[in-house]
Amino acid sequence: MTETYIVRPIRPEDYPSWRPLWDAYNAFYGRKDATALAESVTQTTWARFFDAAEPVHALVCLSGSEMVGLAHYLFHRSTSAIEPSCYLQDLFTVPARRGQGVARRLISAVSEAAQAAGTARLYWHTHMNNRTAQKLYDKVAERSGFIVYRKTS
């Protein structure tokens, strides 16, 4: 039997299902316990999804009533194009559903939203050790060749 997945925009009533995925996503990248995000960051992020003035959006993937994946993306201006760019900032699939097309569906849905918004490009990055994700990403997009640097202010 093939699993049926539905991707849709997040809703305010999704918070109890979204929060465990958000926490697991952050833990995957080492943001847990002493290094966890401040609760104010999580609450502000959640509020931004529902603020029309914010360029931040969220999609979720459901299998029946179970939330099995999330994607957070945002639109921003660029100095290399007139059209906005779309950055897929967060992508997470619950471990039990990995390899079943959840992430691919979420990326496709973000791509559709980006196209509908008239963007010049959709892009994202992942940790160099996240080989599992890279197997999918290499199938659905091209590597840019850029290396990401960051400096906290």
Coordinates of N, CA, C and O in Angstrom, one line a residue:
M1 N 0.8 -1.2 0.0 CA 0.0 0.0 0.0 C 0.9 1.2 0.0 O 1.8 1.3 0.8
T2 N 0.6 2.2 -0.8 CA 1.3 3.4 -0.9 C 0.7 4.4 0.1 O -0.5 4.6 0.2
E3 N 1.6 5.1 0.8 CA 1.2 6.1 1.8 C 0.7 7.3 1.1 O 1.2 7.7 0.1
T4 N -0.4 7.9 1.7 CA -0.9 9.1 1.1 C -0.4 10.3 2.0 O -0.6 10.2 3.2
Y5 N 0.2 11.2 1.4 CA 0.7 12.4 2.1 C 0.0 13.7 1.6 O -0.2 13.8 0.4
I6 N -0.3 14.6 2.5 CA -0.9 15.8 2.1 C 0.1 16.9 2.6 O 0.5 16.9 3.8
V7 N 0.4 17.9 1.7 CA 1.2 19.0 2.1 C 0.3 20.2 2.1 O -0.4 20.4 1.1
R8 N 0.3 21.0 3.2 CA -0.5 22.2 3.2 C 0.1 23.3 4.1 O 1.0 23.0 4.9
P9 N -0.4 24.5 4.0 CA 0.1 25.6 4.9 C -0.2 25.2 6.3 O -1.2 24.6 6.6
I10 N 0.7 25.6 7.2 CA 0.4 25.4 8.7 C -0.8 26.2 9.1 O -1.1 27.3 8.5
R11 N -1.4 25.7 10.2 CA -2.6 26.4 10.8 C -2.3 26.6 12.2 O -1.6 25.9 12.9
P12 N -2.9 27.6 12.8 CA -2.7 27.9 14.3 C -3.0 26.7 15.1 O -2.3 26.4 16.1
E13 N -4.0 25.9 14.8 CA -4.3 24.7 15.6 C -3.2 23.5 15.5 O -3.3 22.5 16.2
D14 N -2.3 23.7 14.6 CA -1.2 22.7 14.4 C -0.1 22.8 15.4 O 0.7 21.9 15.4
Y15 N -0.1 23.8 16.3 CA 1.0 23.9 17.2 C 1.4 22.7 18.0 O 2.5 22.3 18.1
P16 N 0.4 22.0 18.6 CA 0.8 20.8 19.4 C 1.5 19.7 18.6 O 2.3 18.9 19.1
S17 N 1.2 19.6 17.3 CA 1.8 18.6 16.4 C 3.1 19.2 15.8 O 4.1 18.4 15.6
W18 N 3.2 20.5 15.6 CA 4.4 21.1 15.0 C 5.5 21.2 16.0 O 6.7 20.9 15.6
R19 N 5.2 21.5 17.2 CA 6.3 21.7 18.2 C 7.2 20.5 18.4 O 8.4 20.7 18.4
P20 N 6.7 19.3 18.5 CA 7.7 18.2 18.6 C 8.6 18.0 17.4 O 9.8 17.7 17.5
L21 N 8.1 18.3 16.2 CA 8.9 18.3 15.0 C 10.0 19.4 15.0 O 11.1 19.2 14.7
W22 N 9.5 20.6 15.4 CA 10.5 21.7 15.6 C 11.6 21.4 16.5 O 12.7 21.7 16.3
D23 N 11.2 20.9 17.7 CA 12.2 20.5 18.7 C 13.2 19.4 18.2 O 14.4 19.5 18.4
A24 N 12.6 18.5 17.5 CA 13.5 17.4 16.9 C 14.4 17.9 15.9 O 15.6 17.5 15.8
Y25 N 13.9 18.8 15.0 CA 14.7 19.5 14.0 C 15.9 20.2 14.6 O 17.1 20.1 14.2
N26 N 15.6 21.0 15.6 CA 16.6 21.8 16.3 C 17.6 20.9 17.0 O 18.8 21.1 17.0
A27 N 17.2 19.8 17.6 CA 18.0 18.8 18.3 C 19.0 18.2 17.3 O 20.2 18.0 17.6
F28 N 18.5 17.9 16.1 CA 19.3 17.3 15.0 C 20.5 18.2 14.7 O 21.6 17.7 14.4
Y29 N 20.3 19.5 14.8 CA 21.4 20.4 14.5 C 22.1 20.9 15.8 O 22.8 21.9 15.8
G30 N 21.9 20.2 16.9 CA 22.6 20.4 18.1 C 22.1 21.5 19.0 O 22.7 21.9 20.0
R31 N 20.9 22.0 18.7 CA 20.2 23.0 19.5 C 19.2 22.3 20.5 O 18.0 22.2 20.2
K32 N 19.8 21.8 21.6 CA 19.0 21.2 22.6 C 19.7 21.4 24.0 O 20.9 21.7 24.0
D33 N 18.9 21.1 25.0 CA 19.5 21.2 26.4 C 20.1 22.6 26.6 O 19.5 23.6 26.4
A34 N 21.4 22.6 26.9 CA 22.1 23.9 27.2 C 22.2 24.8 26.0 O 22.3 26.0 26.1
T35 N 22.1 24.2 24.8 CA 22.3 25.0 23.6 C 20.9 25.2 22.8 O 20.9 25.7 21.7
A36 N 19.8 24.9 23.5 CA 18.5 25.0 22.9 C 18.2 26.5 22.6 O 18.7 27.4 23.2
L37 N 17.4 26.6 21.6 CA 16.9 28.0 21.2 C 16.1 28.5 22.4 O 15.4 27.8 23.1
A38 N 16.2 29.8 22.6 CA 15.3 30.4 23.7 C 13.9 30.2 23.3 O 13.5 30.3 22.1
E39 N 13.0 30.1 24.3 CA 11.6 29.9 24.0 C 11.0 31.1 23.3 O 10.1 30.9 22.4
S40 N 11.6 32.2 23.5 CA 11.1 33.4 22.8 C 11.3 33.3 21.3 O 10.5 33.8 20.5
V41 N 12.4 32.7 20.9 CA 12.7 32.5 19.5 C 11.6 31.5 18.9 O 11.1 31.8 17.8
T42 N 11.3 30.5 19.5 CA 10.3 29.6 19.0 C 9.0 30.2 19.0 O 8.3 30.1 17.9
Q43 N 8.6 31.0 20.0 CA 7.3 31.6 20.0 C 7.2 32.7 18.9 O 6.2 32.9 18.3
T44 N 8.3 33.4 18.7 CA 8.3 34.5 17.7 C 8.2 33.9 16.3 O 7.5 34.3 15.4
T45 N 9.0 32.8 16.1 CA 8.9 32.1 14.8 C 7.5 31.6 14.5 O 7.0 31.8 13.4
W46 N 6.9 31.0 15.5 CA 5.5 30.5 15.4 C 4.6 31.7 15.0 O 3.8 31.6 14.0
A47 N 4.7 32.8 15.7 CA 3.8 33.9 15.4 C 4.0 34.5 14.0 O 3.1 34.9 13.3
R48 N 5.3 34.5 13.5 CA 5.6 35.0 12.2 C 4.9 34.3 11.1 O 4.5 34.8 10.1
F49 N 4.6 33.0 11.3 CA 3.9 32.2 10.3 C 2.5 32.8 10.0 O 2.0 32.6 8.9
F50 N 2.0 33.4 10.9 CA 0.6 33.9 10.8 C 0.4 35.4 10.7 O -0.7 35.9 10.7
D51 N 1.6 36.1 10.5 CA 1.6 37.5 10.4 C 1.8 37.9 8.9 O 2.9 37.6 8.3
A52 N 0.8 38.5 8.3 CA 0.8 38.8 6.9 C 1.9 39.7 6.5 O 2.4 39.8 5.4
A53 N 2.4 40.5 7.5 CA 3.5 41.4 7.2 C 4.9 40.7 7.2 O 5.9 41.4 6.8
E54 N 4.9 39.5 7.6 CA 6.2 38.8 7.7 C 6.4 38.0 6.4 O 5.5 37.4 5.8
P55 N 7.7 37.8 5.9 CA 8.0 37.1 4.7 C 8.2 35.6 5.0 O 8.7 34.8 4.2
V56 N 7.9 35.1 6.3 CA 8.2 33.8 6.7 C 6.9 32.9 6.6 O 5.9 33.4 7.0
H57 N 7.1 31.7 6.0 CA 6.0 30.8 5.8 C 6.3 29.4 6.3 O 7.5 29.1 6.4
A58 N 5.3 28.6 6.5 CA 5.5 27.2 6.9 C 4.5 26.3 6.2 O 3.3 26.7 6.0
L59 N 5.0 25.2 5.8 CA 4.2 24.1 5.3 C 4.4 22.9 6.1 O 5.5 22.7 6.7
V60 N 3.4 22.0 6.2 CA 3.5 20.8 6.9 C 3.1 19.6 6.0 O 2.3 19.8 5.1
C61 N 3.6 18.4 6.3 CA 3.2 17.2 5.6 C 2.5 16.3 6.5 O 3.0 16.1 7.6
L62 N 1.3 15.9 6.1 CA 0.5 15.0 7.0 C 0.3 13.6 6.3 O 0.2 13.5 5.1
S63 N 0.3 12.6 7.2 CA -0.1 11.3 6.8 C -1.3 11.0 7.7 O -1.2 10.8 8.9
G64 N -2.5 11.1 7.1 CA -3.7 11.1 7.9 C -3.7 12.3 8.9 O -3.5 13.4 8.4
S65 N -3.8 12.1 10.1 CA -3.8 13.2 11.1 C -2.4 13.4 11.7 O -2.2 14.3 12.5
E66 N -1.5 12.5 11.3 CA -0.1 12.6 11.9 C 0.8 13.6 11.0 O 0.9 13.5 9.8
M67 N 1.4 14.6 11.7 CA 2.3 15.5 11.1 C 3.6 14.8 11.0 O 4.2 14.3 12.0
V68 N 4.2 14.6 9.7 CA 5.4 13.9 9.5 C 6.5 14.7 8.9 O 7.6 14.2 8.8
G69 N 6.3 16.0 8.6 CA 7.3 16.8 8.1 C 6.9 18.3 8.1 O 5.7 18.6 8.2
L70 N 8.0 19.1 8.1 CA 7.7 20.5 8.0 C 8.8 21.2 7.1 O 9.8 20.7 6.9
A71 N 8.4 22.3 6.6 CA 9.2 23.2 5.8 C 8.9 24.6 6.1 O 7.8 25.0 6.2
H72 N 10.0 25.4 6.5 CA 9.9 26.8 6.7 C 10.7 27.6 5.7 O 11.8 27.2 5.4
Y73 N 10.1 28.6 5.1 CA 10.8 29.3 4.0 C 10.5 30.8 4.1 O 9.5 31.2 4.7
L74 N 11.3 31.6 3.5 CA 11.1 33.0 3.5 C 11.5 33.6 2.2 O 12.4 33.1 1.5
F75 N 10.9 34.7 1.9 CA 11.2 35.5 0.7 C 12.1 36.7 1.1 O 11.9 37.3 2.2
H76 N 13.1 37.0 0.2 CA 13.9 38.2 0.5 C 14.4 38.8 -0.8 O 14.4 38.2 -1.8
R77 N 14.8 40.0 -0.7 CA 15.4 40.7 -1.9 C 16.8 40.2 -2.1 O 17.4 39.6 -1.2
S78 N 17.3 40.6 -3.3 CA 18.6 40.2 -3.7 C 19.3 41.3 -4.4 O 18.6 42.1 -5.1
T79 N 20.6 41.4 -4.4 CA 21.3 42.4 -5.2 C 21.7 41.8 -6.6 O 22.2 42.6 -7.4
S80 N 21.3 40.6 -6.9 CA 21.7 40.0 -8.2 C 20.4 39.7 -9.0 O 20.5 39.1 -10.1
A81 N 19.3 40.1 -8.6 CA 18.0 39.9 -9.3 C 17.0 40.9 -8.9 O 17.0 41.4 -7.7
I82 N 16.1 41.3 -9.7 CA 15.0 42.2 -9.4 C 14.0 41.4 -8.6 O 13.4 41.9 -7.6
E83 N 13.7 40.2 -9.0 CA 12.7 39.3 -8.4 C 13.2 38.9 -7.0 O 14.4 38.8 -6.8
P84 N 12.3 38.6 -6.1 CA 12.7 38.1 -4.8 C 13.3 36.7 -4.9 O 13.1 36.0 -5.9
S85 N 14.1 36.3 -3.9 CA 14.6 35.0 -3.7 C 13.8 34.3 -2.6 O 13.2 34.9 -1.8
C86 N 13.8 32.9 -2.7 CA 13.1 32.1 -1.7 C 14.2 31.2 -1.0 O 14.9 30.5 -1.7
Y87 N 14.3 31.4 0.3 CA 15.2 30.6 1.1 C 14.4 29.5 1.9 O 13.6 29.9 2.7
L88 N 14.7 28.3 1.6 CA 14.1 27.2 2.4 C 15.0 27.0 3.6 O 16.1 26.4 3.5
Q89 N 14.6 27.5 4.7 CA 15.4 27.6 5.9 C 15.4 26.3 6.7 O 16.5 25.8 7.2
D90 N 14.3 25.7 6.9 CA 14.1 24.5 7.7 C 13.4 23.4 7.0 O 12.3 23.7 6.4
L91 N 13.9 22.2 7.0 CA 13.2 21.1 6.4 C 13.4 19.9 7.3 O 14.6 19.6 7.6
F92 N 12.4 19.3 7.7 CA 12.5 18.1 8.6 C 11.4 17.1 8.3 O 10.3 17.4 8.1
T93 N 11.9 15.8 8.3 CA 11.0 14.7 8.2 C 11.2 13.8 9.5 O 12.3 13.6 9.8
V94 N 10.1 13.3 10.1 CA 10.3 12.5 11.2 C 11.1 11.2 10.8 O 10.9 10.7 9.7
P95 N 12.0 10.8 11.6 CA 12.9 9.7 11.2 C 12.2 8.4 10.6 O 12.7 7.9 9.6
A96 N 11.1 8.1 11.2 CA 10.4 6.9 10.7 C 9.8 7.0 9.3 O 9.5 6.0 8.6
R97 N 9.7 8.2 8.8 CA 9.2 8.5 7.4 C 10.2 8.9 6.4 O 9.9 9.2 5.3
R98 N 11.5 8.9 6.8 CA 12.5 9.3 5.9 C 12.6 8.3 4.7 O 12.5 7.1 4.9
G99 N 12.9 8.8 3.5 CA 13.0 7.9 2.4 C 11.7 7.6 1.8 O 11.6 6.8 0.8
Q100 N 10.6 8.2 2.2 CA 9.3 7.9 1.7 C 8.7 9.0 0.9 O 7.5 9.0 0.6
G101 N 9.5 10.0 0.6 CA 9.0 11.1 -0.3 C 8.5 12.3 0.4 O 8.0 13.2 -0.2
V102 N 8.5 12.4 1.8 CA 8.0 13.5 2.5 C 8.8 14.8 2.2 O 8.2 15.8 1.8
A103 N 10.1 14.7 2.3 CA 11.0 15.9 2.0 C 10.8 16.3 0.6 O 10.7 17.5 0.3
R104 N 10.8 15.4 -0.3 CA 10.6 15.7 -1.8 C 9.3 16.5 -2.0 O 9.3 17.4 -2.7
R105 N 8.3 16.0 -1.3 CA 7.0 16.7 -1.5 C 7.0 18.1 -0.9 O 6.5 19.0 -1.5
L106 N 7.7 18.3 0.2 CA 7.8 19.6 0.9 C 8.6 20.5 0.0 O 8.2 21.7 -0.2
I107 N 9.7 20.0 -0.6 CA 10.5 20.9 -1.4 C 9.7 21.3 -2.7 O 9.8 22.4 -3.1
S108 N 9.0 20.4 -3.2 CA 8.2 20.6 -4.4 C 7.1 21.7 -4.1 O 6.9 22.6 -4.9
A109 N 6.5 21.6 -2.9 CA 5.5 22.6 -2.5 C 6.1 24.0 -2.3 O 5.5 25.0 -2.6
V110 N 7.3 24.0 -1.7 CA 8.0 25.3 -1.5 C 8.3 25.9 -2.9 O 8.2 27.1 -3.1
S111 N 8.8 25.0 -3.8 CA 9.1 25.5 -5.1 C 7.9 26.1 -5.8 O 8.0 27.1 -6.5
E112 N 6.7 25.4 -5.7 CA 5.5 26.0 -6.3 C 5.1 27.3 -5.7 O 4.7 28.2 -6.4
A113 N 5.3 27.4 -4.3 CA 5.0 28.7 -3.7 C 6.0 29.8 -4.2 O 5.6 30.9 -4.4
A114 N 7.2 29.4 -4.4 CA 8.3 30.4 -4.8 C 7.9 30.8 -6.3 O 8.0 32.0 -6.6
Q115 N 7.5 29.9 -7.1 CA 7.2 30.2 -8.5 C 6.0 31.1 -8.5 O 5.9 32.1 -9.3
A116 N 5.0 30.8 -7.7 CA 3.8 31.7 -7.6 C 4.1 33.1 -7.2 O 3.4 34.0 -7.6
A117 N 5.1 33.2 -6.3 CA 5.5 34.5 -5.8 C 6.5 35.3 -6.8 O 6.9 36.4 -6.6
G118 N 6.8 34.6 -7.9 CA 7.6 35.2 -8.9 C 9.1 35.3 -8.6 O 9.8 36.3 -9.0
T119 N 9.6 34.4 -7.8 CA 11.0 34.4 -7.4 C 12.0 34.1 -8.5 O 11.6 33.4 -9.5
A120 N 13.2 34.6 -8.3 CA 14.2 34.3 -9.3 C 14.9 32.9 -9.0 O 15.4 32.3 -9.8
R121 N 14.8 32.5 -7.7 CA 15.5 31.3 -7.3 C 15.0 30.8 -5.9 O 14.5 31.6 -5.1
L122 N 15.1 29.5 -5.8 CA 14.8 28.8 -4.5 C 16.2 28.2 -4.1 O 16.8 27.6 -5.0
Y123 N 16.6 28.4 -2.9 CA 17.8 27.8 -2.5 C 17.8 27.4 -1.0 O 16.9 27.8 -0.3
W124 N 18.7 26.5 -0.6 CA 18.8 26.1 0.8 C 20.2 25.6 1.0 O 21.0 25.4 0.0
H125 N 20.6 25.3 2.2 CA 21.8 24.7 2.5 C 21.6 23.6 3.6 O 20.6 23.6 4.2
T126 N 22.6 22.7 3.7 CA 22.6 21.7 4.7 C 24.0 21.5 5.3 O 25.0 22.0 4.7
H127 N 24.1 20.8 6.4 CA 25.4 20.5 6.9 C 26.1 19.6 6.0 O 25.5 18.7 5.5
M128 N 27.4 19.8 5.9 CA 28.2 18.9 5.0 C 28.2 17.4 5.4 O 28.4 16.6 4.6
N129 N 27.9 17.1 6.7 CA 27.8 15.8 7.1 C 26.4 15.1 7.0 O 26.2 14.0 7.2
N130 N 25.4 15.9 6.5 CA 24.1 15.4 6.3 C 24.0 14.7 5.0 O 23.3 15.2 4.1
R131 N 24.6 13.6 4.9 CA 24.7 12.9 3.6 C 23.4 12.3 3.1 O 23.1 12.3 1.9
T132 N 22.5 11.9 4.1 CA 21.2 11.4 3.7 C 20.4 12.5 3.0 O 19.9 12.2 1.9
A133 N 20.4 13.7 3.5 CA 19.7 14.8 2.8 C 20.3 15.1 1.5 O 19.6 15.3 0.5
Q134 N 21.6 15.1 1.4 CA 22.3 15.4 0.2 C 21.9 14.5 -1.0 O 21.9 14.9 -2.1
K135 N 21.6 13.2 -0.6 CA 21.3 12.3 -1.7 C 20.0 12.7 -2.4 O 19.9 12.7 -3.6
L136 N 19.0 13.2 -1.6 CA 17.8 13.8 -2.2 C 18.1 15.1 -2.9 O 17.7 15.3 -4.0
Y137 N 18.8 16.0 -2.2 CA 19.0 17.3 -2.8 C 19.7 17.3 -4.1 O 19.4 18.0 -5.0
D138 N 20.7 16.3 -4.3 CA 21.4 16.2 -5.5 C 20.4 15.7 -6.7 O 20.8 15.9 -7.8
K139 N 19.3 15.1 -6.3 CA 18.3 14.7 -7.3 C 17.3 15.8 -7.7 O 16.8 15.8 -8.8
V140 N 17.1 16.7 -6.8 CA 16.0 17.7 -7.1 C 16.6 19.1 -7.3 O 15.8 20.0 -7.7
A141 N 17.9 19.3 -7.2 CA 18.5 20.7 -7.4 C 19.9 20.5 -7.7 O 20.4 19.4 -7.8
E142 N 20.6 21.6 -8.0 CA 22.0 21.5 -8.3 C 22.8 22.2 -7.2 O 22.3 23.2 -6.6
R143 N 24.0 21.7 -6.9 CA 24.8 22.3 -5.9 C 25.4 23.6 -6.5 O 25.8 23.7 -7.6
S144 N 25.4 24.6 -5.6 CA 25.8 25.9 -6.1 C 27.3 26.1 -6.1 O 27.9 27.0 -6.7
G145 N 28.0 25.3 -5.3 CA 29.5 25.5 -5.2 C 29.9 26.5 -4.1 O 31.1 26.6 -3.8
F146 N 28.9 27.2 -3.5 CA 29.2 28.1 -2.5 C 29.4 27.5 -1.1 O 28.7 26.5 -0.8
I147 N 30.3 28.0 -0.3 CA 30.5 27.6 1.0 C 29.9 28.7 1.9 O 30.1 29.9 1.7
V148 N 29.2 28.3 3.0 CA 28.5 29.3 3.9 C 29.4 29.6 5.0 O 30.0 28.7 5.7
Y149 N 29.6 30.9 5.3 CA 30.4 31.4 6.5 C 29.4 32.1 7.3 O 28.4 32.7 6.8
R150 N 29.6 32.1 8.6 CA 28.7 32.9 9.5 C 29.5 33.5 10.6 O 30.5 32.9 11.1
K151 N 29.1 34.6 11.1 CA 29.7 35.3 12.2 C 28.6 35.9 13.0 O 27.7 36.6 12.5
T152 N 28.6 35.6 14.3 CA 27.5 36.1 15.2 C 27.9 37.6 15.5 O 29.1 37.9 15.6
S153 N 26.9 38.4 15.6 CA 27.2 39.8 15.9 C 27.1 40.1 17.3 O 26.7 39.4 18.1

